[in-house]
Short mmCIF file of C-alpha atoms in Angstrom, two decimals:
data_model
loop_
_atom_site.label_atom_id
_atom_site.label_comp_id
_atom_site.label_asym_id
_atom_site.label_seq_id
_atom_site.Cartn_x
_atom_site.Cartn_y
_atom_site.Cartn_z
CA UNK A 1 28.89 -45.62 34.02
CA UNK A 2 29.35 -43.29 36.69
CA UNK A 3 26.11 -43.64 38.59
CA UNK A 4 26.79 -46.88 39.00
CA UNK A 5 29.76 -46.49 40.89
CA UNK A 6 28.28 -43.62 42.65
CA UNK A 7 25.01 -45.71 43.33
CA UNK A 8 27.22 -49.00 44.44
CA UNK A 9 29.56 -46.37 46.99
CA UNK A 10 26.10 -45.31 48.61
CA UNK A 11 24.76 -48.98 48.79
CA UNK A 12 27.65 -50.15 50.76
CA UNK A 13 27.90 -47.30 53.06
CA UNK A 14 25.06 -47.64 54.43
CA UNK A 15 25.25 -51.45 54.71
CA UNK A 16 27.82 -50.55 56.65
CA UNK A 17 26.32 -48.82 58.81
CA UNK A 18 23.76 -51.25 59.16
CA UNK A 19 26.26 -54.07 59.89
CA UNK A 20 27.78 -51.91 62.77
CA UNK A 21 25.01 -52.32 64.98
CA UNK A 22 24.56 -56.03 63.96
CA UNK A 23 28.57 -56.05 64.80
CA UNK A 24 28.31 -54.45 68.12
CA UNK A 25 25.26 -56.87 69.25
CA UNK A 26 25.51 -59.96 70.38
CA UNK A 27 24.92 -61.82 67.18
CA UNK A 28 26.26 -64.97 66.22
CA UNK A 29 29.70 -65.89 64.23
CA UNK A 30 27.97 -67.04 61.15
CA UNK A 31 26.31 -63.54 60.82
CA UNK A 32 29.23 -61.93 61.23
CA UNK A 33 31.35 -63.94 58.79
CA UNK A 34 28.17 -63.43 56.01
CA UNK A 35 28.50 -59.75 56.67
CA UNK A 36 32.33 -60.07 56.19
CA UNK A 37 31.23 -61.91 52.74
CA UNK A 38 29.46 -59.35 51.86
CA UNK A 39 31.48 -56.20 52.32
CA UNK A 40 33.77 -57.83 49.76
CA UNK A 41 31.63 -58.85 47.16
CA UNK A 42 30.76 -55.34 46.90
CA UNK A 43 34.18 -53.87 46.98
CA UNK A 44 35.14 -56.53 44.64
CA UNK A 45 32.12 -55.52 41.98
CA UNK A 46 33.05 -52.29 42.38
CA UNK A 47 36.50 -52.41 41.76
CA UNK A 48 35.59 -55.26 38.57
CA UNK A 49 33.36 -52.17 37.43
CA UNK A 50 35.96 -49.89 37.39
CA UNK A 51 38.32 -51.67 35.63
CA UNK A 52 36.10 -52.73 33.03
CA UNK A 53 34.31 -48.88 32.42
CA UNK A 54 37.55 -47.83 30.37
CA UNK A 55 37.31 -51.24 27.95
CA UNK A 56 33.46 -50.22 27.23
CA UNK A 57 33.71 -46.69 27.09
CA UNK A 58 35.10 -47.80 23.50
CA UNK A 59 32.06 -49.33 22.01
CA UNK A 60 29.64 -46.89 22.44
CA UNK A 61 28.66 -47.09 18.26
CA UNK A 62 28.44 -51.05 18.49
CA UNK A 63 25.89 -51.12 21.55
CA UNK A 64 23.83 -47.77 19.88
CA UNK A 65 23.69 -49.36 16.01
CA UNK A 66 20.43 -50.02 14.73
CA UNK A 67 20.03 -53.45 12.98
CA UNK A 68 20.44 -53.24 8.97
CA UNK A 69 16.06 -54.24 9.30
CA UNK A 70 15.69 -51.07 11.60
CA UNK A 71 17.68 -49.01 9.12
CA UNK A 72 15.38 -49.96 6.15
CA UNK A 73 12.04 -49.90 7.98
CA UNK A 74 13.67 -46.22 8.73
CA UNK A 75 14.16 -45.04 5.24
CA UNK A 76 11.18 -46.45 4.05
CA UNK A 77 8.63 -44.83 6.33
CA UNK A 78 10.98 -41.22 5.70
CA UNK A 79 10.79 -41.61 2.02
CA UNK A 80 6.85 -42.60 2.02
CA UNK A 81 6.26 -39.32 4.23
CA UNK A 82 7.84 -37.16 1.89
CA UNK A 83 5.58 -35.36 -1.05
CA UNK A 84 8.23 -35.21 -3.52
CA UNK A 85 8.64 -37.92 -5.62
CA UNK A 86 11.40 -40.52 -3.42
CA UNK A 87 13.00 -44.11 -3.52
CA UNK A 88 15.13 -46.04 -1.22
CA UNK A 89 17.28 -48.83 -2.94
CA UNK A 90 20.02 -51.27 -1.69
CA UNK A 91 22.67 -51.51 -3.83
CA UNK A 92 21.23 -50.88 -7.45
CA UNK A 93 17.81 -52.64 -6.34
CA UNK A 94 14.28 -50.72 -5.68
CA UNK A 95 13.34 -51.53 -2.09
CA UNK A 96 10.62 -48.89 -1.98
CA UNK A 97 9.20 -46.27 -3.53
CA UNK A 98 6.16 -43.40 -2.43
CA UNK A 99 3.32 -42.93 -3.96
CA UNK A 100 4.63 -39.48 -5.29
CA UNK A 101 6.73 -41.32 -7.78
CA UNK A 102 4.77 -44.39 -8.99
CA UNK A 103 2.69 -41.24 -10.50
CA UNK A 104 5.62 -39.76 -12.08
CA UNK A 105 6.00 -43.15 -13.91
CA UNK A 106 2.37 -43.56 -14.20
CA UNK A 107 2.53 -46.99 -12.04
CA UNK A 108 0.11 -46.29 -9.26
CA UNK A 109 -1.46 -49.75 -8.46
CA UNK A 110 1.19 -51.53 -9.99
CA UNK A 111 4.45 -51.08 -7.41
CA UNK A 112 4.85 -54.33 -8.10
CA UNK A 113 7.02 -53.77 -11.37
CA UNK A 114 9.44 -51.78 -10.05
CA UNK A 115 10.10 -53.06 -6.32
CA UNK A 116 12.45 -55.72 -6.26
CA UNK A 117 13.70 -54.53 -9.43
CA UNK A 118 16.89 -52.75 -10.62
CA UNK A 119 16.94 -48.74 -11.12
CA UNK A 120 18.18 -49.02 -14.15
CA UNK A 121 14.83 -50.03 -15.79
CA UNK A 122 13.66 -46.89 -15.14
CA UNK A 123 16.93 -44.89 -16.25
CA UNK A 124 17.34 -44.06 -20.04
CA UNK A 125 20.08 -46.13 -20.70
CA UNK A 126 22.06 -43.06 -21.84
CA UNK A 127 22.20 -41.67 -18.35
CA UNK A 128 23.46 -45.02 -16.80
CA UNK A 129 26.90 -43.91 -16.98
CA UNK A 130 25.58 -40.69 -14.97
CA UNK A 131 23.58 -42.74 -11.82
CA UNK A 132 26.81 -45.09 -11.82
CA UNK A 133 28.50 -41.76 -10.69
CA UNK A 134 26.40 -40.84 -8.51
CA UNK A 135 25.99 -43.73 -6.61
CA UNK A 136 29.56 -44.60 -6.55
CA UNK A 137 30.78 -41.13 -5.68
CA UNK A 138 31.90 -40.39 -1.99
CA UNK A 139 29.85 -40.15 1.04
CA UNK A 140 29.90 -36.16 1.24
CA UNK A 141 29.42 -35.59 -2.93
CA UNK A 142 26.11 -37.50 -2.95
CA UNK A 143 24.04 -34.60 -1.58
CA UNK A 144 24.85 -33.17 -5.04
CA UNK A 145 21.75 -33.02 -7.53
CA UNK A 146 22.47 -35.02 -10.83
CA UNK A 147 20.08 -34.37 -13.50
CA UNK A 148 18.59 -37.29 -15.70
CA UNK A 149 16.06 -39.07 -17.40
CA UNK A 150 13.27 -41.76 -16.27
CA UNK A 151 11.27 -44.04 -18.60
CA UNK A 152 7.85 -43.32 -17.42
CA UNK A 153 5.11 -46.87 -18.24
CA UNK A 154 3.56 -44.49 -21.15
CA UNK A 155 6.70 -44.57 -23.03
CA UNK A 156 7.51 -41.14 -22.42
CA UNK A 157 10.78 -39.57 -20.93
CA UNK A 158 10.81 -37.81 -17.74
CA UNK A 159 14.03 -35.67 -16.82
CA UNK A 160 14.56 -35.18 -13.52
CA UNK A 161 16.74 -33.55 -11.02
CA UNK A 162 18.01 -36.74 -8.61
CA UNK A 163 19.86 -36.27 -4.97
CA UNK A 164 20.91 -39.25 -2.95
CA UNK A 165 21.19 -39.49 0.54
CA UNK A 166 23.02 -42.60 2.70
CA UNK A 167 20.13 -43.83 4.89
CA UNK A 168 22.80 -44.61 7.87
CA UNK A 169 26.39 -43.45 8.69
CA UNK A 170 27.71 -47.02 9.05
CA UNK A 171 30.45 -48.81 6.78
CA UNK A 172 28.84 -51.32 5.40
CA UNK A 173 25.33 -49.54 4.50
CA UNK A 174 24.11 -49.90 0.82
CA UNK A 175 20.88 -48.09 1.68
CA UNK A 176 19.78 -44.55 -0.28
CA UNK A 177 17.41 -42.70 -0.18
CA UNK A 178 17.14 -40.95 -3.39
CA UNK A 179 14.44 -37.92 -4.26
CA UNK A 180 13.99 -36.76 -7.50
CA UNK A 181 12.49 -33.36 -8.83
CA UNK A 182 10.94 -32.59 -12.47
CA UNK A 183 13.14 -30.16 -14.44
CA UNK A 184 10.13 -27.56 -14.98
CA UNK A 185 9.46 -27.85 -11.05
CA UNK A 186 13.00 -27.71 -10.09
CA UNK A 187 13.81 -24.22 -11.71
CA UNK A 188 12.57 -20.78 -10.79
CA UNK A 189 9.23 -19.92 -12.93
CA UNK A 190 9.77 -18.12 -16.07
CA UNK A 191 13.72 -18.71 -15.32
CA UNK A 192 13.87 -21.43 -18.06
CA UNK A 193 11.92 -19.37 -20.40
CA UNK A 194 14.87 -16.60 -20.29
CA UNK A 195 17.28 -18.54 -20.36
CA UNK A 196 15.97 -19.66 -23.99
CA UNK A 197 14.82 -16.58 -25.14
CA UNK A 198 17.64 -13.97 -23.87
CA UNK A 199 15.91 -11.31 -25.66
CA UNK A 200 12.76 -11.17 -23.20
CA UNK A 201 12.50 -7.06 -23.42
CA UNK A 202 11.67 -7.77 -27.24
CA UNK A 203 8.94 -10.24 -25.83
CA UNK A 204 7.24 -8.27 -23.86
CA UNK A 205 7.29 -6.28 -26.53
CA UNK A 206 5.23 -7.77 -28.88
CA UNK A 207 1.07 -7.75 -29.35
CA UNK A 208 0.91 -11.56 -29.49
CA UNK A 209 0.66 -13.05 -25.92
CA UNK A 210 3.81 -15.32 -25.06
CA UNK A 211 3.06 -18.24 -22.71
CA UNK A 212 5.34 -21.37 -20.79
CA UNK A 213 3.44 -23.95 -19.37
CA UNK A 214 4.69 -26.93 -16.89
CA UNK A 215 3.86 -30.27 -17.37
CA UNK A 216 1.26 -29.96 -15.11
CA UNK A 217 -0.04 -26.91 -17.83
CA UNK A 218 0.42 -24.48 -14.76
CA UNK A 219 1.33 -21.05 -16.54
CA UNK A 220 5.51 -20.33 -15.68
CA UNK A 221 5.58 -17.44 -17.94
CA UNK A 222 3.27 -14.48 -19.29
CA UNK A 223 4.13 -11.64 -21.36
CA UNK A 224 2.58 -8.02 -20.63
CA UNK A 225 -0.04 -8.79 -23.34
CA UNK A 226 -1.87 -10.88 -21.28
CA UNK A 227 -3.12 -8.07 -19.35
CA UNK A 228 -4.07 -6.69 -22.36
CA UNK A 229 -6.23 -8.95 -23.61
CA UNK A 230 -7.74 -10.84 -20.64
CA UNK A 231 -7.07 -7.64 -18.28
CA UNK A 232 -5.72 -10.44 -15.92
CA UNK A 233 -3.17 -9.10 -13.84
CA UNK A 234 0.10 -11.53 -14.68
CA UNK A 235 1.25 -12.48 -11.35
CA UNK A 236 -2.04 -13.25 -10.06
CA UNK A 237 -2.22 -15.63 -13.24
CA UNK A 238 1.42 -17.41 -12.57
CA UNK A 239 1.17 -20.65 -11.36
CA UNK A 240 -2.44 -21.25 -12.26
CA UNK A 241 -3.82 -23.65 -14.85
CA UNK A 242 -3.78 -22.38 -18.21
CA UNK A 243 -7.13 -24.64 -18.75
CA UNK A 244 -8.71 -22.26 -16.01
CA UNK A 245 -8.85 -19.25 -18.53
CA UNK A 246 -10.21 -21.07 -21.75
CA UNK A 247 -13.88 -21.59 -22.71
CA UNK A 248 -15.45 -24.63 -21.24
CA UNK A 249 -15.96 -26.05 -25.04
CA UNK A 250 -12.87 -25.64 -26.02
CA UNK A 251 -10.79 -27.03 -22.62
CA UNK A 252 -10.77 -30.92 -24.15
CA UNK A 253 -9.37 -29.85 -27.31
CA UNK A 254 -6.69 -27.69 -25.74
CA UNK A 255 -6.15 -30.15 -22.87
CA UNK A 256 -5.86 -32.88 -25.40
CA UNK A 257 -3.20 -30.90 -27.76
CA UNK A 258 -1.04 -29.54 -24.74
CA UNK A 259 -1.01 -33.16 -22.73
CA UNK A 260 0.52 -34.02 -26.16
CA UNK A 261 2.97 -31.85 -26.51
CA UNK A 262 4.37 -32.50 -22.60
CA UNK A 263 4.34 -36.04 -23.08
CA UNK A 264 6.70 -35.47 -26.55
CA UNK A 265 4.59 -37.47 -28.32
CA UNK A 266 4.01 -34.06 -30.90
CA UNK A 267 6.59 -31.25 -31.27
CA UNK A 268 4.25 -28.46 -32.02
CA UNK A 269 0.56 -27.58 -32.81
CA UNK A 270 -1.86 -25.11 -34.08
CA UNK A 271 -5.08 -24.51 -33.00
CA UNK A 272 -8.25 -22.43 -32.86
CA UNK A 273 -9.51 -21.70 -29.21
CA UNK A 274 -11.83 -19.28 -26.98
CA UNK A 275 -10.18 -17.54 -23.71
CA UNK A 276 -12.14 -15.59 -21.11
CA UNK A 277 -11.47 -12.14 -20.01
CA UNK A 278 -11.91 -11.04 -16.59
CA UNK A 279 -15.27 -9.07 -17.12
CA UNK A 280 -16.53 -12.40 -18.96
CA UNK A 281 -16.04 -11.91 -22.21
CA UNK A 282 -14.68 -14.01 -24.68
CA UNK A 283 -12.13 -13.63 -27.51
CA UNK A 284 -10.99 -16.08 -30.03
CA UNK A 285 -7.00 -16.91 -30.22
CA UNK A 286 -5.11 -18.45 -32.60
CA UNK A 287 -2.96 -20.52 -30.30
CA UNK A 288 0.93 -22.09 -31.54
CA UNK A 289 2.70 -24.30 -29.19
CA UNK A 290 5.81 -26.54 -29.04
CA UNK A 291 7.73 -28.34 -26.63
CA UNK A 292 11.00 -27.09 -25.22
CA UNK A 293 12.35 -30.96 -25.50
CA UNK A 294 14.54 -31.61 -28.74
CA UNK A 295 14.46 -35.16 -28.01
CA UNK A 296 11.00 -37.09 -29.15
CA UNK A 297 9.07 -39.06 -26.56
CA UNK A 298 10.52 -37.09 -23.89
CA UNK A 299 8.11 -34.74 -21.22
CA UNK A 300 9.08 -31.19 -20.94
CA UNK A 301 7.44 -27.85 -20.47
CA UNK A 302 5.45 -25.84 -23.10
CA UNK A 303 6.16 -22.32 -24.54
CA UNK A 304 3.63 -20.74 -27.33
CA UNK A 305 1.89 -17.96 -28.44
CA UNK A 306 -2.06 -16.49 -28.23
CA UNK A 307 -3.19 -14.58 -31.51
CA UNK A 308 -6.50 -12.09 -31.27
CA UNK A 309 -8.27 -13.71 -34.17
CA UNK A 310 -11.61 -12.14 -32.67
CA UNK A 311 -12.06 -9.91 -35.59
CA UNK A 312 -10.92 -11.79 -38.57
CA UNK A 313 -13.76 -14.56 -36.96
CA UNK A 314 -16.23 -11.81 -37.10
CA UNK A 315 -15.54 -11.31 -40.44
CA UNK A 316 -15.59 -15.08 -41.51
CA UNK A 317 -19.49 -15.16 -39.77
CA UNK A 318 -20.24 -12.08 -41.39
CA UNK A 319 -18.89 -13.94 -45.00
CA UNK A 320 -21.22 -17.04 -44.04
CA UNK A 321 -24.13 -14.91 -43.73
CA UNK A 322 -23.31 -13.42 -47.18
CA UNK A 323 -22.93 -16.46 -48.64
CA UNK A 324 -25.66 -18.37 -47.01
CA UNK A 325 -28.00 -15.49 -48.13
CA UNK A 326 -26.37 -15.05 -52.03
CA UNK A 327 -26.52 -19.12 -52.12
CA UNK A 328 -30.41 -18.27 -51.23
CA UNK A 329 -31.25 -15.54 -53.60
CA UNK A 330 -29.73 -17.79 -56.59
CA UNK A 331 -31.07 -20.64 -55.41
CA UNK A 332 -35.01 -19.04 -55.19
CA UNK A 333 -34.58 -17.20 -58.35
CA UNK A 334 -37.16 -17.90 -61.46
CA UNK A 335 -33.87 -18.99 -63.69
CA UNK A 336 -30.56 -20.79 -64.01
CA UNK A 337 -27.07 -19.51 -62.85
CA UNK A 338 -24.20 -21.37 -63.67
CA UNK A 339 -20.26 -21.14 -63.79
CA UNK A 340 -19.30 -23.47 -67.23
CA UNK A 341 -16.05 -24.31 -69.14
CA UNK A 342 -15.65 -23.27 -72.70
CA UNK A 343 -15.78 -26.24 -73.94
CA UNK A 344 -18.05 -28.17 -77.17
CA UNK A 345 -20.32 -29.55 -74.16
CA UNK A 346 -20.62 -26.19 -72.01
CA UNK A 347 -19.40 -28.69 -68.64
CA UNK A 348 -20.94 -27.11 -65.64
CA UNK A 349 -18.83 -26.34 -62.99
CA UNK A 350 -22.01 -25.33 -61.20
CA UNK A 351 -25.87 -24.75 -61.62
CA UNK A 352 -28.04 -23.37 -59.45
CA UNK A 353 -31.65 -25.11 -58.44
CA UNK A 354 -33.68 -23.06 -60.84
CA UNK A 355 -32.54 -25.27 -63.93
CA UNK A 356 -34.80 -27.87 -62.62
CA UNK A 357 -37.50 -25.19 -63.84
CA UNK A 358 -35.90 -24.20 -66.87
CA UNK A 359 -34.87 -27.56 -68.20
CA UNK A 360 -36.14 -29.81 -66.17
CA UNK A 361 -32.92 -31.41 -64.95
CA UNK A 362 -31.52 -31.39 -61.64
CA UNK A 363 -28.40 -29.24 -60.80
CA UNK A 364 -26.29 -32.92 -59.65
CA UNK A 365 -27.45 -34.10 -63.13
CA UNK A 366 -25.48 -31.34 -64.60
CA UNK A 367 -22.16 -30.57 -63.14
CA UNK A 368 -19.63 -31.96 -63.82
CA UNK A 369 -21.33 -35.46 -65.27
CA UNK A 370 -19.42 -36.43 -68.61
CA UNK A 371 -22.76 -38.09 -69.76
CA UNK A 372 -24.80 -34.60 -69.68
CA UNK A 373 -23.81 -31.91 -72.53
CA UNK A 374 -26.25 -28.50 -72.00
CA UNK A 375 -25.57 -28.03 -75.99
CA UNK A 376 -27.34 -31.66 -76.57
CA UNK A 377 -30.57 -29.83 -74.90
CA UNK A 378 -30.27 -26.65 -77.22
CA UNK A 379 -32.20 -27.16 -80.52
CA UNK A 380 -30.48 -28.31 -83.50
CA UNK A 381 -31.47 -25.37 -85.43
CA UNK A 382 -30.05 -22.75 -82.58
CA UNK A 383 -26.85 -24.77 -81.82
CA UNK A 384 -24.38 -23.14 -84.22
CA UNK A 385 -25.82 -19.74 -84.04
CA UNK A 386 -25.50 -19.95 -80.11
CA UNK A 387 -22.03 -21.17 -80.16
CA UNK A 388 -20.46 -18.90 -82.63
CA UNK A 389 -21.75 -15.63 -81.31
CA UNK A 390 -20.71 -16.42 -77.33
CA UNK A 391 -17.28 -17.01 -79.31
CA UNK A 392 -17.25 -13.79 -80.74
CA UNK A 393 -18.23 -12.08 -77.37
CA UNK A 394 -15.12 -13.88 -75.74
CA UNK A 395 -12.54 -13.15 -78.04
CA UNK A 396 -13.27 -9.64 -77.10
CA UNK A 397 -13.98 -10.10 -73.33
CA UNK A 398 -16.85 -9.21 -73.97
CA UNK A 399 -20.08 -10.00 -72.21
CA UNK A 400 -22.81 -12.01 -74.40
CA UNK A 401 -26.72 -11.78 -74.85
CA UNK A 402 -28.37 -14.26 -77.12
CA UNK A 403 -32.37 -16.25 -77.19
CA UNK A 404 -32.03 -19.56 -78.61
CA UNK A 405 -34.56 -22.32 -77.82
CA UNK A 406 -33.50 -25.84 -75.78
CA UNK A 407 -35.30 -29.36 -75.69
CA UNK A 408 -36.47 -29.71 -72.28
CA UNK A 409 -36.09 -32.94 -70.36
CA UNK A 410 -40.03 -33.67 -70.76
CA UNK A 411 -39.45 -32.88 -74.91
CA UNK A 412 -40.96 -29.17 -74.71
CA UNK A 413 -39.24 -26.79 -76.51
CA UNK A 414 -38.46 -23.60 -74.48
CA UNK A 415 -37.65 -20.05 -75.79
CA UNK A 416 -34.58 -19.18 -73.22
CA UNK A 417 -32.98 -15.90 -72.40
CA UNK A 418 -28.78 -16.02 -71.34
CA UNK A 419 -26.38 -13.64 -70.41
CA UNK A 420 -23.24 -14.17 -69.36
CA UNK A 421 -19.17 -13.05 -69.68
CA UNK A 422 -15.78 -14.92 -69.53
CA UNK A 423 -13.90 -14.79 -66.64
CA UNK A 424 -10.31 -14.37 -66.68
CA UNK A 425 -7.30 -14.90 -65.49
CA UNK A 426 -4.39 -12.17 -64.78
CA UNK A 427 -2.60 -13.05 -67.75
CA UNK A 428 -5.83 -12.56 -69.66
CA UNK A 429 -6.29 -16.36 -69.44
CA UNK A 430 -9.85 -17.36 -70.22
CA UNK A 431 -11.00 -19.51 -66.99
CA UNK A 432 -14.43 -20.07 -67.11
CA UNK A 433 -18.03 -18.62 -68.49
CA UNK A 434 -20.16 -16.88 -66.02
CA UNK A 435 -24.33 -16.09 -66.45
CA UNK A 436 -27.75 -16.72 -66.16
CA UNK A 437 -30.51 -18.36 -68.46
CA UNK A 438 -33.94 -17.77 -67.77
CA UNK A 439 -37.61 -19.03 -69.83
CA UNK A 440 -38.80 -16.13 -71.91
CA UNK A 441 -42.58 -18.19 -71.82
CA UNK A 442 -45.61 -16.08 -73.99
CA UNK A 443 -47.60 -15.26 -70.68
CA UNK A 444 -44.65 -13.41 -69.55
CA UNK A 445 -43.32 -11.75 -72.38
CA UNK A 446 -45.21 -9.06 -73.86
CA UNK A 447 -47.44 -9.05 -76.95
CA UNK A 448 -44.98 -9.85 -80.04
CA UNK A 449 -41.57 -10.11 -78.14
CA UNK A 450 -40.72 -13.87 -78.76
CA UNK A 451 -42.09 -13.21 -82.46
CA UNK A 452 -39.32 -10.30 -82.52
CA UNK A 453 -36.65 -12.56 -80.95
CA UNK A 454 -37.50 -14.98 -83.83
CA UNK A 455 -36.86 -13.27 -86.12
CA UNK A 456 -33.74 -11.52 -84.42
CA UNK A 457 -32.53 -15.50 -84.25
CA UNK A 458 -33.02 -16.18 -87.86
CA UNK A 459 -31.53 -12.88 -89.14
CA UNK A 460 -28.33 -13.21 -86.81
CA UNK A 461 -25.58 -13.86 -89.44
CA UNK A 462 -23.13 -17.11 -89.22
CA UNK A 463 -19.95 -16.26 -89.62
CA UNK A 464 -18.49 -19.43 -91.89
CA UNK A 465 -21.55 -20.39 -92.18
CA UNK A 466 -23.44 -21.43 -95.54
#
C-alpha cells in the first residue's frame, strides 16, 4: 500500500509544479478553477487511501485464498506426480488417485471403481475404526503414519503404512492428500526378518541358506551361506530379484509358487529348483517357503530356506541308470523273473518279458489278473510235487530248485527250470517268493540231462502223499 501513497505524493508534486507556470500565465479563470479541482481530488484520494490502508491491511488471507477448485486441481496434480502410491479425498470420498496405487489394488484401467467412491471400500473393515482416527484427529497429528490394510481387486489384503496430509491451511478444507507405503517397503531390509527371528547369530550359523523376499520377490535378507553356495557376495545380492539367480526352466515354477505365497492365497510350499552360481554352474535346492502373514488372503513378504540337494540328485540319476539297465538285463534275458505271493495260484506281483518265451503269455496277462493261475499252466502230474517241495524250502528259509513241466499257452508241454527263495520280513514274516524259471529244451541241454531230471521228478518223494 505504500507505493501508492508514495507514487500519488510524486504525481501531485509535480502537477504542481506544472500548474505554477499555468498559474503565473495569463490563462483563463476556468483553467485555473479546473486546476483548483484537481489539486483536491488528489489530496482527497490520498487522504481516502490512507484511511482505508489500516481496514485492508486485515484481509490479507481473504484476497490471497485460492478457490476450493484451485485447491483440488492442486492436490491432484501433487499426488499424480508422486511415485509412491497417493490419494486425495474430500471428506471420506476418492477424488483422485495416481497411477502408483490403482497398481497396488490391481485397478489400472479401471479408476473408474474407486473415484467417486468412499475409502472405505478399499479398507478392511476391521481397520475402519483406525482411518476414522486418523482422519478425525487434529491438524498437527495427521502427519503421523497409521498402519492398515487395503482390499486389493484380486481379493487379497494389502497392509500398508498410510500418512495424511491437509491439502490447504484453511477452516473449512476437507481435502487430504493421503500416501500410503507397503509394510515390506516401509521397513529397513532384513529389519523385519530380525525382528522375527531374534536369534539371527544362530542363522547365520547354519549350512542351509536363509532367505526374505518382498512382495516384489526382491531378496531383503541372506544368510552367510549364500556365499557359500552361489559364491555371490550378499550385499551385492540384496535388493535384487530372487528370480535373477534361478535356472531359466525352473523361474515359472518358482515365480508361480512365491507370487502365491505373497498374495496369501498359500501359507507355505515345497519345492524342487536349480540356482546358478557365479562361475555358471548349477546346483539343485530343495527350497521351503512361507509367508510372514498369519492372516489368509492377506500379501506379505516371504522368508524360506535353500537345501544343497545336488548330491542326493546325483545319486537318484545314478539309481535310474541302475534300474533302467537291471530292468534291461531281466527284460532281454532267455527266461522268466518274477516276484509271486505264496498263495494256491502263485499271483504275480511281477513277470518279466521273457515269460512270453517260456509260456507264451504276456507279462500284463499275468500279474496280478485273478483269471490267470501260473499253477493251472504246470502239468497235472508235476503240480503237487512242485508245490510241496517249494513249501518245504520256505519253512526253512530256504532257497528252492525244482524241474517240473508246464502247458504252454499254444498246448506244448515244456520241461522248465526255477529257482527261487522267500523273502521276508523283519519279524521273519514271509512277504513274497522271489526267482527265475527258464526252458530246459533238448537242443540245449546236454545228451541225457532232461532224461536224468525225469527221473529225479518221479523219484522226488511226496510227503502225505499216496
Amino acid at each position: 500500500m505504500s507505493i501508492y501513497v508514495f507514487s500519488t505524493l510524486i504525481l501531485s508534486i509535480i502537477f504542481l509544479f506544472v500548474f505554477n507556470t499555468w498559474w503565473a500565465g495569463t490563462a483563463p479563470f476556468k483553467m485555473h478553477l479546473a486546476g483548483m479541482v484537481i489539486i483536491a481530488t488528489t489530496a482527497f484520494s490520498a487522504l481516502l487511501m490512507l484511511a482505508v490502508y489500516p481496514l485492508l491491511r486485515h484481509r490479507p488471507l481473504l484476497r490471497n485464498t485460492t478457490p476450493g477448485f484451485d485447491r483440488r486441481a492442486w492436490g491432484i496434480n501433487v499426488s499424480s506426480l508422486l511415485a509412491t502410491p497417493a490419494a486425495v479425498i474430500e471428506g471420506y470420498t476418492v477424488i483422485f488417485a495416481n497411477n502408483a496405487f490403482l497398481a497396488e489394488l490391481g485397478m489400472q484401467g479401471i479408476s473408474d471403481q474407486i473415484l467417486g467412491m468412499p475409502l472405505t471400500n478399499v479398507i478392511h473393515p476391521g481397520d475402519h475404526q483406525t482411518l476414522a482416527a486418523l482422519l478425525a484427529s487434529p491438524e498437527h497429528d495427521k502427519k503421523s503414519t497409521q498402519r492398515l490394510r487395503l482390499l486389493c481387486l484380486d481379493g487379497s489384503i494389502l497392509p500398508v503404512h498410510i500418512s495424511a496430509s491437509p491439502i490447504s491451511e484453511a477452516p473449512d478444507n476437507e481435502q487430504l492428500l493421503l500416501q500410503f507405503s507397503a509394510v515390506s517397503a516401509h521397513d529397513t531390509p532384513g529389519a523385519s526378518f530380525r525382528e522375527q527371528f531374534p536369534y539371527h547369530l544362530l542363522v547365520n550359523q547354519i549350512e542351509q541358506v536363509v532367505f526374505q523376499v518382498d512382495t516384489a520377490q526382491n531378496i531383503l535378507f541372506l544368510n552367510p551361506s549364500w556365499q557359500g553356495l552361489l559364491d555371490f557376495n550378499v550385499e551385492d545380492c540384496l535388493q535384487k530379484p530372487l528370480l535373477s539367480f534361478i535356472h531359466p526352466e525352473d523361474k515359472p515354477l518358482v515365480e508361480a509358487r512365491l507370487h502365491s505365497l505373497i498374495q496369501g492365497k498359500r501359507s507355505r510350499c515345497l519345492l524342487e529348483a536349480r540356482v546358478i552360481s557365479k562361475n555358471g554352474d548349477s546346483h539343485w535346492v530343495e527350497l521351503r517357503a512361507r509367508n510372514t502373514s498369519s492372516v489368509k488372503g492377506e500379501r506379505s513378504s516371504v522368508v524360506g530356506t535353500l537345501t544343497d540337494i545336488s548330491h542326493s540328485k546325483q545319486a537318484e540319476a545314478s539309481l535310474r541308470t541302475n534300474r533302467r539297465s537291471l530292468s534291461m538285463l531281466i527284460n532281454n534275458a532267455p527266461c522268466m523273473i518274477y516276484r509271486c505271493k505264496n498263495d494256491r495260484n502263485w499271483s504275480f506281483e511281477f513277470v518279466s518279458d521273457g515269460c512270453a518265451e517260456v509260456t507264451g503269455y504276456e507279462a500284463h496277462e499275468m500279474i496280478n489278473n485273478l483269471s490267470f493261475s501260473y499253477v493251472e499252466i504246470i502239468h497235472p502230474e508235476d503240480r503237487e510235487t512242485a508245490w510241496q517241495h517249494v513249501q518245504e524250502k520256505i519253512a526253512m528259509q530256504d532257497k528252492f530248485q525244482l524241474v517240473y513241466r508246464i502247458i504252454t499257452r499254444a498246448g506244448h508241454i515244456k520241461w522248465v527250470w526255477e529257482q527261487g527263495k522267500g523273502v521276508y520280513s523283519s519279524a521273519g514274516e514271509l512277504l513274497a517268493l522271489e526267482g527265475f524259471i527258464a526252458h530246459i529244451s533238448d537242443d540245449d541241454a546236454p545228451t541225457g540231462l532232461i532224461a536224468d531230471i525225469q527221473q529225479l521228478i518221479q523219484s522226488q518223494p511226496i510227503p502225505g502223499g499216496q
